[in-house]
C-alpha positions as a LaTeX table, in Angstrom:
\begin{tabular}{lrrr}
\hline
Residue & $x$ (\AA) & $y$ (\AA) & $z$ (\AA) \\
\hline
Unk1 & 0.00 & 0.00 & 0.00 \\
Unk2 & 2.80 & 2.24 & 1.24 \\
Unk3 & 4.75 & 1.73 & $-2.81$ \\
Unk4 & 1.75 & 2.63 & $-4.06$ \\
Unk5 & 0.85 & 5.55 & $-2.37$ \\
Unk6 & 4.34 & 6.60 & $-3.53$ \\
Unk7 & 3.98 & 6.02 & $-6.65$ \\
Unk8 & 0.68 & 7.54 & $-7.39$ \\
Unk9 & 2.47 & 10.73 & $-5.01$ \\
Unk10 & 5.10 & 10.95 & $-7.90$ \\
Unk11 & 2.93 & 10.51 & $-10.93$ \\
Unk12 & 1.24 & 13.21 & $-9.44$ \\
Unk13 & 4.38 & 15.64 & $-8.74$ \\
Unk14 & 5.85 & 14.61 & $-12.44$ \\
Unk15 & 2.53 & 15.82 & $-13.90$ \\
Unk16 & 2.70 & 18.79 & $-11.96$ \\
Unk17 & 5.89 & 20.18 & $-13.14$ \\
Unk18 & 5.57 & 19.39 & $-16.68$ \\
Unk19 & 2.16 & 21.68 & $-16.32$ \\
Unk20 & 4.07 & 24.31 & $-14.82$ \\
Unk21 & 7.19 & 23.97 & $-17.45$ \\
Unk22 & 4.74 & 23.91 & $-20.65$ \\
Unk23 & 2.68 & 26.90 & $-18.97$ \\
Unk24 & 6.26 & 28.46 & $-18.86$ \\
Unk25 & 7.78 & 27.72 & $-22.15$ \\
Unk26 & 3.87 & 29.48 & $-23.33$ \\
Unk27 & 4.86 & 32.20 & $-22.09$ \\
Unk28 & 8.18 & 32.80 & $-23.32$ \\
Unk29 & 7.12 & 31.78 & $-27.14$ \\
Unk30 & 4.54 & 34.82 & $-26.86$ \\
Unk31 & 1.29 & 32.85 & $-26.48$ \\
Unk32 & $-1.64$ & 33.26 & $-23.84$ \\
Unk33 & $-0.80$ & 30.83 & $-20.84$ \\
Unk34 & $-3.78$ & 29.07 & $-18.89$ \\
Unk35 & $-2.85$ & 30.12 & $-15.49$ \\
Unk36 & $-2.12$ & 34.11 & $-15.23$ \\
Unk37 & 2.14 & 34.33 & $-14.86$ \\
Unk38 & 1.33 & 36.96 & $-12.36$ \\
Unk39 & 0.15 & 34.17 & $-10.40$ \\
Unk40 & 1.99 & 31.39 & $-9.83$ \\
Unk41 & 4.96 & 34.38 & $-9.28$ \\
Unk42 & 2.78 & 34.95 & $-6.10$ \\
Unk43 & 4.11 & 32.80 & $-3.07$ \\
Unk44 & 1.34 & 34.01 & $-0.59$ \\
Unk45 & $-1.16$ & 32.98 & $-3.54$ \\
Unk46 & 0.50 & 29.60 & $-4.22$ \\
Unk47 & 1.26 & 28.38 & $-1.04$ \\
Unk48 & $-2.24$ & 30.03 & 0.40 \\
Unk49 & $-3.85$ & 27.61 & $-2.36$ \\
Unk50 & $-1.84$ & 24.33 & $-1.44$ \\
Unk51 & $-3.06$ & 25.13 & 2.50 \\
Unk52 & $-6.36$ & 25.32 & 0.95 \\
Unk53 & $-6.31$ & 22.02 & $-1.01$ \\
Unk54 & $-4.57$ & 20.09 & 1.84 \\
Unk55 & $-7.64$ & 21.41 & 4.42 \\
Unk56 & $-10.05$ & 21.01 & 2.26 \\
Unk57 & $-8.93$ & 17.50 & 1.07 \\
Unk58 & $-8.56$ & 16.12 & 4.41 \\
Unk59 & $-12.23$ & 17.70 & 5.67 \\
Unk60 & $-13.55$ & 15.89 & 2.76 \\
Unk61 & $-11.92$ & 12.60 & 2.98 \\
Unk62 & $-12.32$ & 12.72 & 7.15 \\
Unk63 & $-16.61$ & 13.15 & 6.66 \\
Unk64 & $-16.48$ & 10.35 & 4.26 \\
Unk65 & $-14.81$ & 8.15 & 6.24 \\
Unk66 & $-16.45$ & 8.70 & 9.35 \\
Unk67 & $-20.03$ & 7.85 & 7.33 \\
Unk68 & $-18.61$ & 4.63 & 6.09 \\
Unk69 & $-16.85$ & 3.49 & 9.28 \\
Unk70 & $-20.35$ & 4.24 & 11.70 \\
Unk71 & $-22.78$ & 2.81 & 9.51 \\
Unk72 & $-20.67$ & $-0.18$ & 7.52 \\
Unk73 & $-18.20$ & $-0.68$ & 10.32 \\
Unk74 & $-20.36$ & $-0.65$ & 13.72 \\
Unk75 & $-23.68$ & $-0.85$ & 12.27 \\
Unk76 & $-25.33$ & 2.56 & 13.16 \\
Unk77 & $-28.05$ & 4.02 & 11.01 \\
Unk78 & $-27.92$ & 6.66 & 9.08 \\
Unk79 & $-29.67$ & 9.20 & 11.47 \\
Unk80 & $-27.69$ & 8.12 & 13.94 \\
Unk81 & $-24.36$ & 8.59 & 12.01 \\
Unk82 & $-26.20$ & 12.33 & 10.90 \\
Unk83 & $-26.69$ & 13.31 & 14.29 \\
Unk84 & $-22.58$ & 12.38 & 15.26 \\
Unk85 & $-22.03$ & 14.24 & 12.14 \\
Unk86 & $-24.56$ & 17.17 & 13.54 \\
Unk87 & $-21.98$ & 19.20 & 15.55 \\
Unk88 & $-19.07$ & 19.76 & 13.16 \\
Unk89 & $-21.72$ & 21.66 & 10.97 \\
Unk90 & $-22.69$ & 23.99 & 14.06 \\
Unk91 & $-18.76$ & 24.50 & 15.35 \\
Unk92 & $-18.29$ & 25.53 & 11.48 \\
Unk93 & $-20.93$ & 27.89 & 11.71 \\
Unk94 & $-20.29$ & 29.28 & 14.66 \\
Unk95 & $-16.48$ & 29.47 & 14.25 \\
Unk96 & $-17.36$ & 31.08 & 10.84 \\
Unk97 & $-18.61$ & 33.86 & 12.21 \\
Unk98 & $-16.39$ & 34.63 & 14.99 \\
Unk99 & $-13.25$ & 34.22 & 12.96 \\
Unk100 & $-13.28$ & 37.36 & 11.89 \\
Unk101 & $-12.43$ & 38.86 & 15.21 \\
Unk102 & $-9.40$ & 36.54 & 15.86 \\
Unk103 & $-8.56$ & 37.80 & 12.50 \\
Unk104 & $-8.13$ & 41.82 & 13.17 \\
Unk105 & $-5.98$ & 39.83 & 16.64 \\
Unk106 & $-3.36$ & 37.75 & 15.21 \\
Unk107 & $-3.80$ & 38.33 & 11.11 \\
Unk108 & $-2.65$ & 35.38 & 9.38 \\
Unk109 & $-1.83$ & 33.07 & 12.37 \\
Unk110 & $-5.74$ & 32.28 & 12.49 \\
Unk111 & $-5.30$ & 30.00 & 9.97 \\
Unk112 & $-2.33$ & 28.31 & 11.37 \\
Unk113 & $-4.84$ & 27.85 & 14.66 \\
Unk114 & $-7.34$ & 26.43 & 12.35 \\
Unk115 & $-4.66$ & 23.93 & 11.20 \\
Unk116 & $-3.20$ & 23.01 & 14.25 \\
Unk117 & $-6.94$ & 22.37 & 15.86 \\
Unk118 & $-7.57$ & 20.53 & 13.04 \\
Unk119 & $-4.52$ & 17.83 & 13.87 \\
Unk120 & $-5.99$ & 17.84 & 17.27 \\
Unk121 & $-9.54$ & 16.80 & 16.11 \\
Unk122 & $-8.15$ & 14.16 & 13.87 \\
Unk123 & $-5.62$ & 12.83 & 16.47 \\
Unk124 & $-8.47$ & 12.58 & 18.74 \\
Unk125 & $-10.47$ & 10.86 & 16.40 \\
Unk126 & $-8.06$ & 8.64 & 16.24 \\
Unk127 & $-7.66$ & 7.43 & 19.80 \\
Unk128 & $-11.20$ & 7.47 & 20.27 \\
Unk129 & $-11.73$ & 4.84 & 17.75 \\
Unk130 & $-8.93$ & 3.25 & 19.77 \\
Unk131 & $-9.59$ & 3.44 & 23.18 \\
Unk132 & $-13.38$ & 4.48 & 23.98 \\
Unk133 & $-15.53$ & 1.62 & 24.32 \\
Unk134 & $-18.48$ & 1.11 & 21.73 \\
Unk135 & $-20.68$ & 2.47 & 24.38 \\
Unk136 & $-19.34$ & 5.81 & 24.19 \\
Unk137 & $-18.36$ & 5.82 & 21.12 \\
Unk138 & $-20.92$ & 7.74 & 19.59 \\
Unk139 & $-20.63$ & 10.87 & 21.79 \\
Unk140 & $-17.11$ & 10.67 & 21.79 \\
Unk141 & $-17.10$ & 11.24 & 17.82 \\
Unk142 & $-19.70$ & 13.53 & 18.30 \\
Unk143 & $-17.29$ & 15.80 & 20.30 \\
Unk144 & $-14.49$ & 15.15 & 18.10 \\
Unk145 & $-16.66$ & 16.42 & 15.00 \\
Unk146 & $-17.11$ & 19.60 & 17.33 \\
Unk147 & $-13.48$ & 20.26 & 17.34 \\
Unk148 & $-13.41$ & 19.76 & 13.74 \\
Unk149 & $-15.84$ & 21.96 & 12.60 \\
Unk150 & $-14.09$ & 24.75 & 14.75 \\
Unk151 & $-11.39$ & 24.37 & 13.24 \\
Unk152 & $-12.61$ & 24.18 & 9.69 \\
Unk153 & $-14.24$ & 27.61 & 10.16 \\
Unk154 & $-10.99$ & 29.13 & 11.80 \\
Unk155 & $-9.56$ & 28.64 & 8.34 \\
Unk156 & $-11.51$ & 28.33 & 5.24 \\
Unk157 & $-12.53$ & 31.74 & 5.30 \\
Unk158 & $-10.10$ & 33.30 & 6.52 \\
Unk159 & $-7.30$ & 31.82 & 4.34 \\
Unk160 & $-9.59$ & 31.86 & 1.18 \\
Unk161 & $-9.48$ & 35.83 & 1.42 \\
Unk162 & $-5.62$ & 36.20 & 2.20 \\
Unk163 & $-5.40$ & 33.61 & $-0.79$ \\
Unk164 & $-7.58$ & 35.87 & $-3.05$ \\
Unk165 & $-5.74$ & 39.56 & $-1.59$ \\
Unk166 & $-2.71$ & 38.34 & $-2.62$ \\
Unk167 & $-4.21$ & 37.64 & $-6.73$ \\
Unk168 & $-2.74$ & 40.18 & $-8.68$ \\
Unk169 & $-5.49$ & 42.85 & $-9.85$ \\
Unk170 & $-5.46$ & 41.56 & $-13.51$ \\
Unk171 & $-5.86$ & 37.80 & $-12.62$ \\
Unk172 & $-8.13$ & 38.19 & $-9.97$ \\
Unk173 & $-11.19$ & 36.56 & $-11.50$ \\
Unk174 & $-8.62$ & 33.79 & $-12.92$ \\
Unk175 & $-7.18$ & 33.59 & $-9.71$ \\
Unk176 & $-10.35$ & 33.19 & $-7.63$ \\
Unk177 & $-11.37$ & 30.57 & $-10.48$ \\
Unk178 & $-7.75$ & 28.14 & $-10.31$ \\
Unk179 & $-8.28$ & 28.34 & $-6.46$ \\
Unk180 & $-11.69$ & 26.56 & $-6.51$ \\
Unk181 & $-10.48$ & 24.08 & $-9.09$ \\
Unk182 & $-7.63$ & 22.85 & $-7.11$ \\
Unk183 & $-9.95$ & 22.30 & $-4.07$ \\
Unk184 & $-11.82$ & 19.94 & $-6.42$ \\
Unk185 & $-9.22$ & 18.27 & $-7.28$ \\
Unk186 & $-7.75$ & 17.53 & $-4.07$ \\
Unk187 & $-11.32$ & 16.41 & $-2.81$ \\
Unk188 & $-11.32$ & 13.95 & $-5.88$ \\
Unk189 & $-7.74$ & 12.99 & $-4.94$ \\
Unk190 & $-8.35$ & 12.64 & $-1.07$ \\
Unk191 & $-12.24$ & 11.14 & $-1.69$ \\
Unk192 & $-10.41$ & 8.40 & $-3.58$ \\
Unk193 & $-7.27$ & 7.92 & $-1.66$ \\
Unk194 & $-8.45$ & 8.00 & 2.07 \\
Unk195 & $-11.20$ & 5.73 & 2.39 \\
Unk196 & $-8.85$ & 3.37 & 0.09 \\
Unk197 & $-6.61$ & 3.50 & 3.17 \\
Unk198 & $-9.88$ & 2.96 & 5.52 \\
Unk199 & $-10.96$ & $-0.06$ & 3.43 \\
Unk200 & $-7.56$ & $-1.38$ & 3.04 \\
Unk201 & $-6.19$ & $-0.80$ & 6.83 \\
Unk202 & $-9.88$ & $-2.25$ & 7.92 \\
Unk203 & $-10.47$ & $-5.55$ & 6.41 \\
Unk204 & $-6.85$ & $-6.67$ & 5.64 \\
Unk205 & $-5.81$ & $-7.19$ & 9.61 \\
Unk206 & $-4.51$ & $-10.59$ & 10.14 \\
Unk207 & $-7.54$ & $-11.20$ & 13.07 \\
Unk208 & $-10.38$ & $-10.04$ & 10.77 \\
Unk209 & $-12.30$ & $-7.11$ & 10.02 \\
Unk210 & $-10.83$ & $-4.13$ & 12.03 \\
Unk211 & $-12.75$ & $-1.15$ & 11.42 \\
Unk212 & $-11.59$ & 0.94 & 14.26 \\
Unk213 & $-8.36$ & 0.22 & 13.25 \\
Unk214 & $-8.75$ & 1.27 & 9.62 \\
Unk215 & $-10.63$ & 4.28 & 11.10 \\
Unk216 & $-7.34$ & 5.47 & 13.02 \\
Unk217 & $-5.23$ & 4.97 & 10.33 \\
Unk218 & $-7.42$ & 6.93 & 7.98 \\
Unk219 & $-7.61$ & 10.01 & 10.93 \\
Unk220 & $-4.09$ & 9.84 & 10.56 \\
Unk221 & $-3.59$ & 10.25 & 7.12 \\
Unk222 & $-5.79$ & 13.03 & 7.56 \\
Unk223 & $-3.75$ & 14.58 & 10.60 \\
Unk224 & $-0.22$ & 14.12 & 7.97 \\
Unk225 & $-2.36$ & 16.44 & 5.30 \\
Unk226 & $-3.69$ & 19.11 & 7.74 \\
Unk227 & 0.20 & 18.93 & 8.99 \\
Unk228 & 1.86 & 19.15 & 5.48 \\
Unk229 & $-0.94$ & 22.61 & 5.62 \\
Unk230 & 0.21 & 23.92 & 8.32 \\
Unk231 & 3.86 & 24.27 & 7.75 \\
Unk232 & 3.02 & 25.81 & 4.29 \\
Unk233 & 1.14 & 28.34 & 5.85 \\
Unk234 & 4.06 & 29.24 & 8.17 \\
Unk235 & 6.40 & 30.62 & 5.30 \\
Unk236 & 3.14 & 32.83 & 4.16 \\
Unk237 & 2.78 & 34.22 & 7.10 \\
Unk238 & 6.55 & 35.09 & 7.72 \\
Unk239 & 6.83 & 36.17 & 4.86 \\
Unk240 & 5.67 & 39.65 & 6.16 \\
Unk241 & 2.69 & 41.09 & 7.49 \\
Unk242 & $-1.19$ & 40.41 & 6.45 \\
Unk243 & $-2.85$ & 42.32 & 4.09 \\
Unk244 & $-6.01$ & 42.48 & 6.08 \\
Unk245 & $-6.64$ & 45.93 & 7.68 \\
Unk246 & $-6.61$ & 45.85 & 11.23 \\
Unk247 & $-10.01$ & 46.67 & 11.28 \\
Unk248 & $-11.33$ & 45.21 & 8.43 \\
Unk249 & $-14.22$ & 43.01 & 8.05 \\
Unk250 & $-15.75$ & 40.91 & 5.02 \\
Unk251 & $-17.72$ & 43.12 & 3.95 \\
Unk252 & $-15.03$ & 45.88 & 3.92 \\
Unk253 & $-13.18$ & 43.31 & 1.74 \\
Unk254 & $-15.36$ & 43.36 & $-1.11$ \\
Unk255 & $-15.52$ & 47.14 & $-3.75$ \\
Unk256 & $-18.36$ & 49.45 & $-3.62$ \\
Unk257 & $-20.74$ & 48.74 & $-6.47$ \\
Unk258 & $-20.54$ & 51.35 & $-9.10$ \\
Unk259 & $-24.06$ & 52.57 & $-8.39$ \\
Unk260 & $-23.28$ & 52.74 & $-5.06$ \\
Unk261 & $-20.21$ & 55.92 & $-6.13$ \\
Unk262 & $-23.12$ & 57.87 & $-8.56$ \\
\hline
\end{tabular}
């Protein structure tokens, strides 16, 4: 499993730079390149859009997984396995729209917090699957989704607008557009590859099926991708101070509309 994983990591990486060479070599024959130059010049933009594909990847991939190991591995039903699932909707609302305070606090670091929670939630996950008894399971998870949903809002937002304040005026709407599309495809990519793990890690133990194992293994696979995030958003925010106003809030963020100035 591990050989694969590496392999398909590679294929993936090889692809990657040939994109970025071609998209290069475009440019310097004189014709129109698909991603804006001004872009991938931007290291806030590019490493604020890997965060964003690792987070939103693993969020993806750790829902998923959770569905599939409560109602195939111990059996719940599916409003059961809703109502676990209930509570990392509200933290994400909640968090949402609080973040924005932390924001005009520490700038750019709310994102890192985000991350870092995140590990925690998916850590946890992983012991509870562990170590709770079935009994407790439920709640247990319950909670854990909690902390994951607070730390999803923490850093969607948040990082999505650094991400898009740091598109150069003239790509903005192609910047905006490349930074949803990579999202997809790391949900595609981590939709695929994590509950592969799951499955794998879950029915190929030498005593049996092993879903709690397989659901451990999977939370941390998730934890490495939230961790690979938050060390790329370290550089970005090092790399000088945020762009966000002190006082600024979302809607402050977005331009008066024309009719708005007449």
């Amino acid at each position: 499993m591990g050989g694969e994983a590496l392999l398909w990591g590679t294929a993936v990486c090889v692809l990657g730079a040939v994109f970025a060479v071609h998209q290069r070599l475009r440019v310097r024959w004189g014709r129109q390149s698909l991603v804006h130059p001004a872009l991938t010049s931007s290291k806030p933009y590019v490493l604020g859009t890997a965060v964003a594909m690792a987070q939103f990847g693993s969020s993806l991939a750790a829902f998923l997984v959770l569905t599939v190991f409560l109602q195939d591995g111990l059996g719940l039903s599916a409003l059961l396995t809703a109502a676990i699932s209930l509570p990392g909707a509200a933290g994400t609302g909640i968090s949402s729209a609080l973040a924005w305070r932390l924001v005009r606090r520490i700038g750019p670091r709310t994102v890192t917090l985000g991350l870092a929670l995140g590990i925690g939630a998916a850590l946890a996950g992983a012991t509870v699957a562990l170590c709770v008894p079935t009994a407790a399971l439920p709640v247990a998870l319950a909670g854990r989704q909690l902390m994951s949903g607070v730390a999803g809002g923490l850093t969607v937002s948040p990082n999505q607008t650094q991400v898009l304040q740091h598109a150069p005026a003239e790509a903005a709407g192609v910047g905006g557009a490349i930074l949803q599309m990579a999202q997809r495809i790391a949900a595609a990519v981590c939709l695929s590859a994590v509950p592969a793990v799951y499955l794998r890690a879950a029915s190929g133990s030498p005593g049996g099926s092993n879903p709690r194992a397989g659901y451990a293994l999977a939370c941390c696979v998730c934890a490495g991708l939230l961790a690979v995030a938050l060390l790329l958003s370290l550089p970005r925010r090092a790399g000088g101070p945020s762009r966000l106003r002190s006082r600024a809030t979302p809607a402050s963020l977005v331009p008066p509309h024309p009719k708005e100035n007449a």
